[in-house]
Amino acid sequence: MHELPLLPATDLPSDAIEVGRIADAWGVKGWFKVIAFSADPQALMAAPQWFLLPAEKGAKTFAGTVALPVKQIRWHGDGLVATSPEVASRNQAEALRGARIFVAREHFPQAEDGEYYWIDLLGLQVRNREGVALGVVKDLLATGPQTVLVLEQEVDGKPVERMIPFVDAYIDSVDLPGKTIVADWQPDY
């Protein structure tokens, strides 16, 4: 029997971003395994509180959004484990299995100059040096040594997908407040 910890219901902050999920209980003292959606989960590890939503699939042991204070999160082997002062037993940790973890954007570490969070690039307009619209960033792909912008643009009423490597050789500038990227790229590439 899974016994849900008493977690306060709350609203999901408007700037919250999904950063991982709770995989399963770990040990007998209320620790749980965490699956991070980033290879470098700084925001997940820095946030003093997570916002949990129930699993999208499978058993749902709670509804709505709950706030989970984080006592400790650390690497264990090649994964993360965490604990909360509100989760005191294995049964309570098991009740959180599958929960989606969101972190308020204010808890994300400041990006270094010239570095960007993927979430900030989504929706930006991409133009080339001549001002020709190339599309809107709809996704990013990690291809190993580089990241690729996946753009979508409507041409003759049909969506057309374009990919541009997100590297200095092709990207001239990123203007987050202006929601634009200038690229050294031609529409016929």
Tab-separated table of N, CA, C and O in Angstrom, residues 23-96:
chain	number	residue	atom	x	y	z
A	23	ALA	N	11.356	8.390	-10.363
A	23	ALA	CA	11.336	7.044	-10.938
A	23	ALA	C	10.772	6.018	-9.975
A	23	ALA	O	9.892	5.240	-10.331
A	24	ASP	N	11.308	6.007	-8.738
A	24	ASP	CA	10.912	4.956	-7.808
A	24	ASP	C	11.484	5.272	-6.435
A	24	ASP	O	12.300	6.185	-6.285
A	25	ALA	N	11.073	4.501	-5.455
A	25	ALA	CA	11.647	4.626	-4.111
A	25	ALA	C	13.080	4.112	-4.143
A	25	ALA	O	13.437	3.261	-4.964
A	26	TRP	N	13.901	4.633	-3.223
A	26	TRP	CA	15.292	4.183	-3.105
A	26	TRP	C	15.587	4.028	-1.622
A	26	TRP	O	15.565	5.003	-0.878
A	27	GLY	N	15.824	2.813	-1.193
A	27	GLY	CA	16.068	2.551	0.221
A	27	GLY	C	14.776	2.526	1.023
A	27	GLY	O	13.681	2.482	0.470
A	28	VAL	N	14.899	2.565	2.352
A	28	VAL	CA	13.729	2.437	3.219
A	28	VAL	C	13.398	3.717	3.990
A	28	VAL	O	12.419	3.761	4.718
A	29	LYS	N	14.204	4.770	3.837
A	29	LYS	CA	14.025	5.969	4.645
A	29	LYS	C	13.406	7.145	3.883
A	29	LYS	O	13.582	8.297	4.262
A	30	GLY	N	12.699	6.869	2.793
A	30	GLY	CA	11.991	7.925	2.083
A	30	GLY	C	12.750	8.554	0.928
A	30	GLY	O	12.262	9.494	0.314
A	31	TRP	N	13.911	8.039	0.604
A	31	TRP	CA	14.643	8.555	-0.552
A	31	TRP	C	13.978	8.035	-1.821
A	31	TRP	O	13.300	7.014	-1.815
A	32	PHE	N	14.182	8.737	-2.919
A	32	PHE	CA	13.616	8.310	-4.197
A	32	PHE	C	14.589	8.609	-5.329
A	32	PHE	O	15.402	9.523	-5.251
A	33	LYS	N	14.498	7.783	-6.383
A	33	LYS	CA	15.315	7.961	-7.581
A	33	LYS	C	14.681	9.031	-8.456
A	33	LYS	O	13.452	9.096	-8.575
A	34	VAL	N	15.532	9.841	-9.080
A	34	VAL	CA	15.062	10.923	-9.938
A	34	VAL	C	15.663	10.757	-11.327
A	34	VAL	O	16.860	10.496	-11.463
A	35	ILE	N	14.831	10.901	-12.339
A	35	ILE	CA	15.311	10.897	-13.721
A	35	ILE	C	15.306	12.344	-14.192
A	35	ILE	O	14.249	12.979	-14.289
A	36	ALA	N	16.497	12.873	-14.452
A	36	ALA	CA	16.630	14.242	-14.937
A	36	ALA	C	16.525	14.249	-16.457
A	36	ALA	O	17.023	13.344	-17.123
A	37	PHE	N	15.917	15.291	-17.007
A	37	PHE	CA	15.789	15.406	-18.455
A	37	PHE	C	17.004	16.083	-19.079
A	37	PHE	O	17.055	16.266	-20.274
A	38	SER	N	17.964	16.464	-18.273
A	38	SER	CA	19.175	17.123	-18.753
A	38	SER	C	20.387	16.346	-18.266
A	38	SER	O	20.386	15.802	-17.162
A	39	ALA	N	21.432	16.321	-19.083
A	39	ALA	CA	22.669	15.664	-18.669
A	39	ALA	C	23.368	16.459	-17.566
A	39	ALA	O	24.154	15.911	-16.807
A	40	ASP	N	23.069	17.747	-17.462
A	40	ASP	CA	23.645	18.615	-16.434
A	40	ASP	C	22.479	19.295	-15.698
A	40	ASP	O	22.143	20.442	-15.981
A	41	PRO	N	21.844	18.585	-14.765
A	41	PRO	CA	20.591	19.052	-14.159
A	41	PRO	C	20.781	20.095	-13.047
A	41	PRO	O	20.336	19.916	-11.918
A	42	GLN	N	21.438	21.204	-13.356
A	42	GLN	CA	21.725	22.214	-12.350
A	42	GLN	C	20.457	22.788	-11.722
A	42	GLN	O	20.406	22.988	-10.505
A	43	ALA	N	19.455	23.090	-12.528
A	43	ALA	CA	18.219	23.683	-11.989
A	43	ALA	C	17.520	22.710	-11.047
A	43	ALA	O	17.048	23.096	-9.976
A	44	LEU	N	17.464	21.461	-11.427
A	44	LEU	CA	16.839	20.428	-10.596
A	44	LEU	C	17.556	20.332	-9.253
A	44	LEU	O	16.933	20.227	-8.204
A	45	MET	N	18.876	20.420	-9.290
A	45	MET	CA	19.663	20.256	-8.070
A	45	MET	C	19.696	21.531	-7.217
A	45	MET	O	19.912	21.457	-6.011
A	46	ALA	N	19.470	22.686	-7.818
A	46	ALA	CA	19.558	23.951	-7.091
A	46	ALA	C	18.236	24.382	-6.450
A	46	ALA	O	18.236	25.144	-5.491
A	47	ALA	N	17.127	23.905	-6.980
A	47	ALA	CA	15.826	24.364	-6.507
A	47	ALA	C	15.528	23.844	-5.100
A	47	ALA	O	15.632	22.644	-4.850
A	48	PRO	N	15.123	24.716	-4.190
A	48	PRO	CA	14.777	24.273	-2.839
A	48	PRO	C	13.404	23.591	-2.764
A	48	PRO	O	13.086	22.936	-1.788
A	49	GLN	N	12.616	23.767	-3.827
A	49	GLN	CA	11.271	23.194	-3.866
A	49	GLN	C	10.954	22.790	-5.295
A	49	GLN	O	11.274	23.493	-6.236
A	50	TRP	N	10.337	21.625	-5.420
A	50	TRP	CA	9.865	21.169	-6.716
A	50	TRP	C	8.351	21.235	-6.727
A	50	TRP	O	7.693	21.135	-5.687
A	51	PHE	N	7.798	21.376	-7.900
A	51	PHE	CA	6.359	21.301	-8.093
A	51	PHE	C	6.090	19.991	-8.813
A	51	PHE	O	6.698	19.714	-9.842
A	52	LEU	N	5.228	19.167	-8.225
A	52	LEU	CA	4.946	17.848	-8.788
A	52	LEU	C	3.561	17.816	-9.399
A	52	LEU	O	2.598	18.325	-8.811
A	53	LEU	N	3.479	17.199	-10.559
A	53	LEU	CA	2.206	16.881	-11.191
A	53	LEU	C	2.142	15.368	-11.291
A	53	LEU	O	3.184	14.702	-11.397
A	54	PRO	N	0.945	14.795	-11.273
A	54	PRO	CA	0.850	13.332	-11.331
A	54	PRO	C	1.408	12.782	-12.636
A	54	PRO	O	1.513	13.490	-13.633
A	55	ALA	N	1.755	11.508	-12.610
A	55	ALA	CA	2.249	10.826	-13.805
A	55	ALA	C	1.220	10.942	-14.918
A	55	ALA	O	0.012	10.956	-14.664
A	56	GLU	N	1.715	11.035	-16.162
A	56	GLU	CA	0.798	11.099	-17.301
A	56	GLU	C	0.143	9.750	-17.566
A	56	GLU	O	-0.985	9.683	-18.017
A	57	LYS	N	0.889	8.677	-17.282
A	57	LYS	CA	0.369	7.325	-17.505
A	57	LYS	C	0.509	6.539	-16.215
A	57	LYS	O	1.348	6.847	-15.377
A	58	GLY	N	-0.274	5.504	-16.081
A	58	GLY	CA	-0.178	4.632	-14.920
A	58	GLY	C	-0.990	5.154	-13.748
A	58	GLY	O	-1.822	6.051	-13.882
A	59	ALA	N	-0.723	4.587	-12.580
A	59	ALA	CA	-1.486	4.929	-11.382
A	59	ALA	C	-1.219	6.375	-10.970
A	59	ALA	O	-0.092	6.843	-10.974
A	60	LYS	N	-2.264	7.067	-10.619
A	60	LYS	CA	-2.152	8.436	-10.144
A	60	LYS	C	-2.515	8.432	-8.666
A	60	LYS	O	-3.636	8.120	-8.304
A	61	THR	N	-1.535	8.756	-7.819
A	61	THR	CA	-1.794	8.710	-6.384
A	61	THR	C	-2.164	10.068	-5.821
A	61	THR	O	-2.502	10.174	-4.659
A	62	PHE	N	-2.070	11.113	-6.659
A	62	PHE	CA	-2.520	12.432	-6.237
A	62	PHE	C	-2.993	13.187	-7.474
A	62	PHE	O	-2.728	12.792	-8.599
A	63	ALA	N	-3.718	14.270	-7.253
A	63	ALA	CA	-4.241	15.077	-8.355
A	63	ALA	C	-3.763	16.515	-8.177
A	63	ALA	O	-3.397	16.926	-7.083
A	64	GLY	N	-3.770	17.246	-9.261
A	64	GLY	CA	-3.380	18.652	-9.187
A	64	GLY	C	-1.881	18.811	-9.035
A	64	GLY	O	-1.101	17.920	-9.337
A	65	THR	N	-1.488	19.971	-8.545
A	65	THR	CA	-0.075	20.290	-8.339
A	65	THR	C	0.213	20.333	-6.854
A	65	THR	O	-0.563	20.895	-6.086
A	66	VAL	N	1.326	19.712	-6.445
A	66	VAL	CA	1.745	19.762	-5.045
A	66	VAL	C	3.168	20.298	-4.974
A	66	VAL	O	3.960	20.157	-5.912
A	67	ALA	N	3.480	20.933	-3.849
A	67	ALA	CA	4.825	21.464	-3.617
A	67	ALA	C	5.610	20.455	-2.780
A	67	ALA	O	5.118	19.963	-1.768
A	68	LEU	N	6.828	20.162	-3.217
A	68	LEU	CA	7.686	19.214	-2.510
A	68	LEU	C	8.985	19.922	-2.134
A	68	LEU	O	9.809	20.207	-2.992
A	69	PRO	N	9.177	20.223	-0.823
A	69	PRO	CA	10.464	20.796	-0.425
A	69	PRO	C	11.559	19.741	-0.583
A	69	PRO	O	11.346	18.570	-0.288
A	70	VAL	N	12.718	20.163	-1.065
A	70	VAL	CA	13.825	19.245	-1.293
A	70	VAL	C	14.845	19.419	-0.178
A	70	VAL	O	15.345	20.512	0.048
A	71	LYS	N	15.114	18.327	0.537
A	71	LYS	CA	16.110	18.373	1.610
A	71	LYS	C	17.504	18.130	1.051
A	71	LYS	O	18.454	18.828	1.373
A	72	GLN	N	17.617	17.115	0.201
A	72	GLN	CA	18.919	16.773	-0.367
A	72	GLN	C	18.718	16.057	-1.688
A	72	GLN	O	17.798	15.258	-1.847
A	73	ILE	N	19.597	16.355	-2.650
A	73	ILE	CA	19.647	15.627	-3.921
A	73	ILE	C	21.121	15.422	-4.236
A	73	ILE	O	21.933	16.324	-4.030
A	74	ARG	N	21.449	14.197	-4.676
A	74	ARG	CA	22.854	13.916	-4.949
A	74	ARG	C	22.966	12.824	-5.996
A	74	ARG	O	22.009	12.098	-6.267
A	75	TRP	N	24.166	12.769	-6.568
A	75	TRP	CA	24.457	11.712	-7.521
A	75	TRP	C	24.679	10.407	-6.769
A	75	TRP	O	25.296	10.395	-5.716
A	76	HIS	N	24.162	9.335	-7.322
A	76	HIS	CA	24.416	7.995	-6.797
A	76	HIS	C	24.616	7.103	-8.021
A	76	HIS	O	23.660	6.826	-8.761
A	77	GLY	N	25.853	6.702	-8.246
A	77	GLY	CA	26.159	5.962	-9.472
A	77	GLY	C	25.974	6.898	-10.654
A	77	GLY	O	26.470	8.008	-10.664
A	78	ASP	N	25.213	6.469	-11.641
A	78	ASP	CA	24.977	7.317	-12.809
A	78	ASP	C	23.611	8.002	-12.767
A	78	ASP	O	23.150	8.545	-13.757
A	79	GLY	N	22.969	7.994	-11.603
A	79	GLY	CA	21.668	8.627	-11.470
A	79	GLY	C	21.595	9.520	-10.253
A	79	GLY	O	22.563	9.687	-9.512
A	80	LEU	N	20.436	10.106	-10.046
A	80	LEU	CA	20.205	11.002	-8.922
A	80	LEU	C	19.260	10.358	-7.914
A	80	LEU	O	18.335	9.637	-8.300
A	81	VAL	N	19.497	10.641	-6.646
A	81	VAL	CA	18.563	10.270	-5.593
A	81	VAL	C	18.296	11.525	-4.768
A	81	VAL	O	19.146	12.410	-4.672
A	82	ALA	N	17.114	11.596	-4.194
A	82	ALA	CA	16.735	12.784	-3.431
A	82	ALA	C	15.882	12.394	-2.242
A	82	ALA	O	15.340	11.292	-2.171
A	83	THR	N	15.773	13.345	-1.319
A	83	THR	CA	14.915	13.165	-0.149
A	83	THR	C	14.251	14.492	0.186
A	83	THR	O	14.746	15.559	-0.173
A	84	SER	N	13.135	14.397	0.862
A	84	SER	CA	12.371	15.566	1.282
A	84	SER	C	11.985	15.385	2.752
A	84	SER	O	11.735	14.252	3.187
A	85	PRO	N	11.907	16.469	3.507
A	85	PRO	CA	11.471	16.325	4.898
A	85	PRO	C	10.024	15.816	5.006
A	85	PRO	O	9.621	15.320	6.048
A	86	GLU	N	9.284	15.902	3.899
A	86	GLU	CA	7.882	15.467	3.899
A	86	GLU	C	7.714	13.995	3.529
A	86	GLU	O	6.621	13.455	3.625
A	87	VAL	N	8.786	13.351	3.083
A	87	VAL	CA	8.719	11.952	2.657
A	87	VAL	C	9.575	11.142	3.615
A	87	VAL	O	10.796	11.163	3.544
A	88	ALA	N	8.919	10.436	4.529
A	88	ALA	CA	9.637	9.787	5.631
A	88	ALA	C	9.791	8.271	5.486
A	88	ALA	O	10.509	7.659	6.264
A	89	SER	N	9.124	7.676	4.500
A	89	SER	CA	9.177	6.213	4.409
A	89	SER	C	9.238	5.767	2.954
A	89	SER	O	8.946	6.536	2.035
A	90	ARG	N	9.592	4.515	2.788
A	90	ARG	CA	9.613	3.938	1.442
A	90	ARG	C	8.218	3.980	0.822
A	90	ARG	O	8.067	4.278	-0.359
A	91	ASN	N	7.197	3.694	1.616
A	91	ASN	CA	5.825	3.714	1.092
A	91	ASN	C	5.449	5.092	0.560
A	91	ASN	O	4.798	5.215	-0.478
A	92	GLN	N	5.844	6.133	1.277
A	92	GLN	CA	5.551	7.480	0.808
A	92	GLN	C	6.329	7.791	-0.474
A	92	GLN	O	5.797	8.423	-1.386
A	93	ALA	N	7.569	7.356	-0.545
A	93	ALA	CA	8.363	7.567	-1.760
A	93	ALA	C	7.751	6.815	-2.941
A	93	ALA	O	7.691	7.337	-4.058
A	94	GLU	N	7.273	5.606	-2.698
A	94	GLU	CA	6.632	4.828	-3.763
A	94	GLU	C	5.375	5.510	-4.283
A	94	GLU	O	5.038	5.398	-5.458
A	95	ALA	N	4.677	6.234	-3.416
A	95	ALA	CA	3.459	6.925	-3.819
A	95	ALA	C	3.742	8.057	-4.807
A	95	ALA	O	2.846	8.513	-5.514
A	96	LEU	N	4.985	8.505	-4.873
A	96	LEU	CA	5.356	9.589	-5.789
A	96	LEU	C	5.875	9.064	-7.134
A	96	LEU	O	6.186	9.847	-8.025
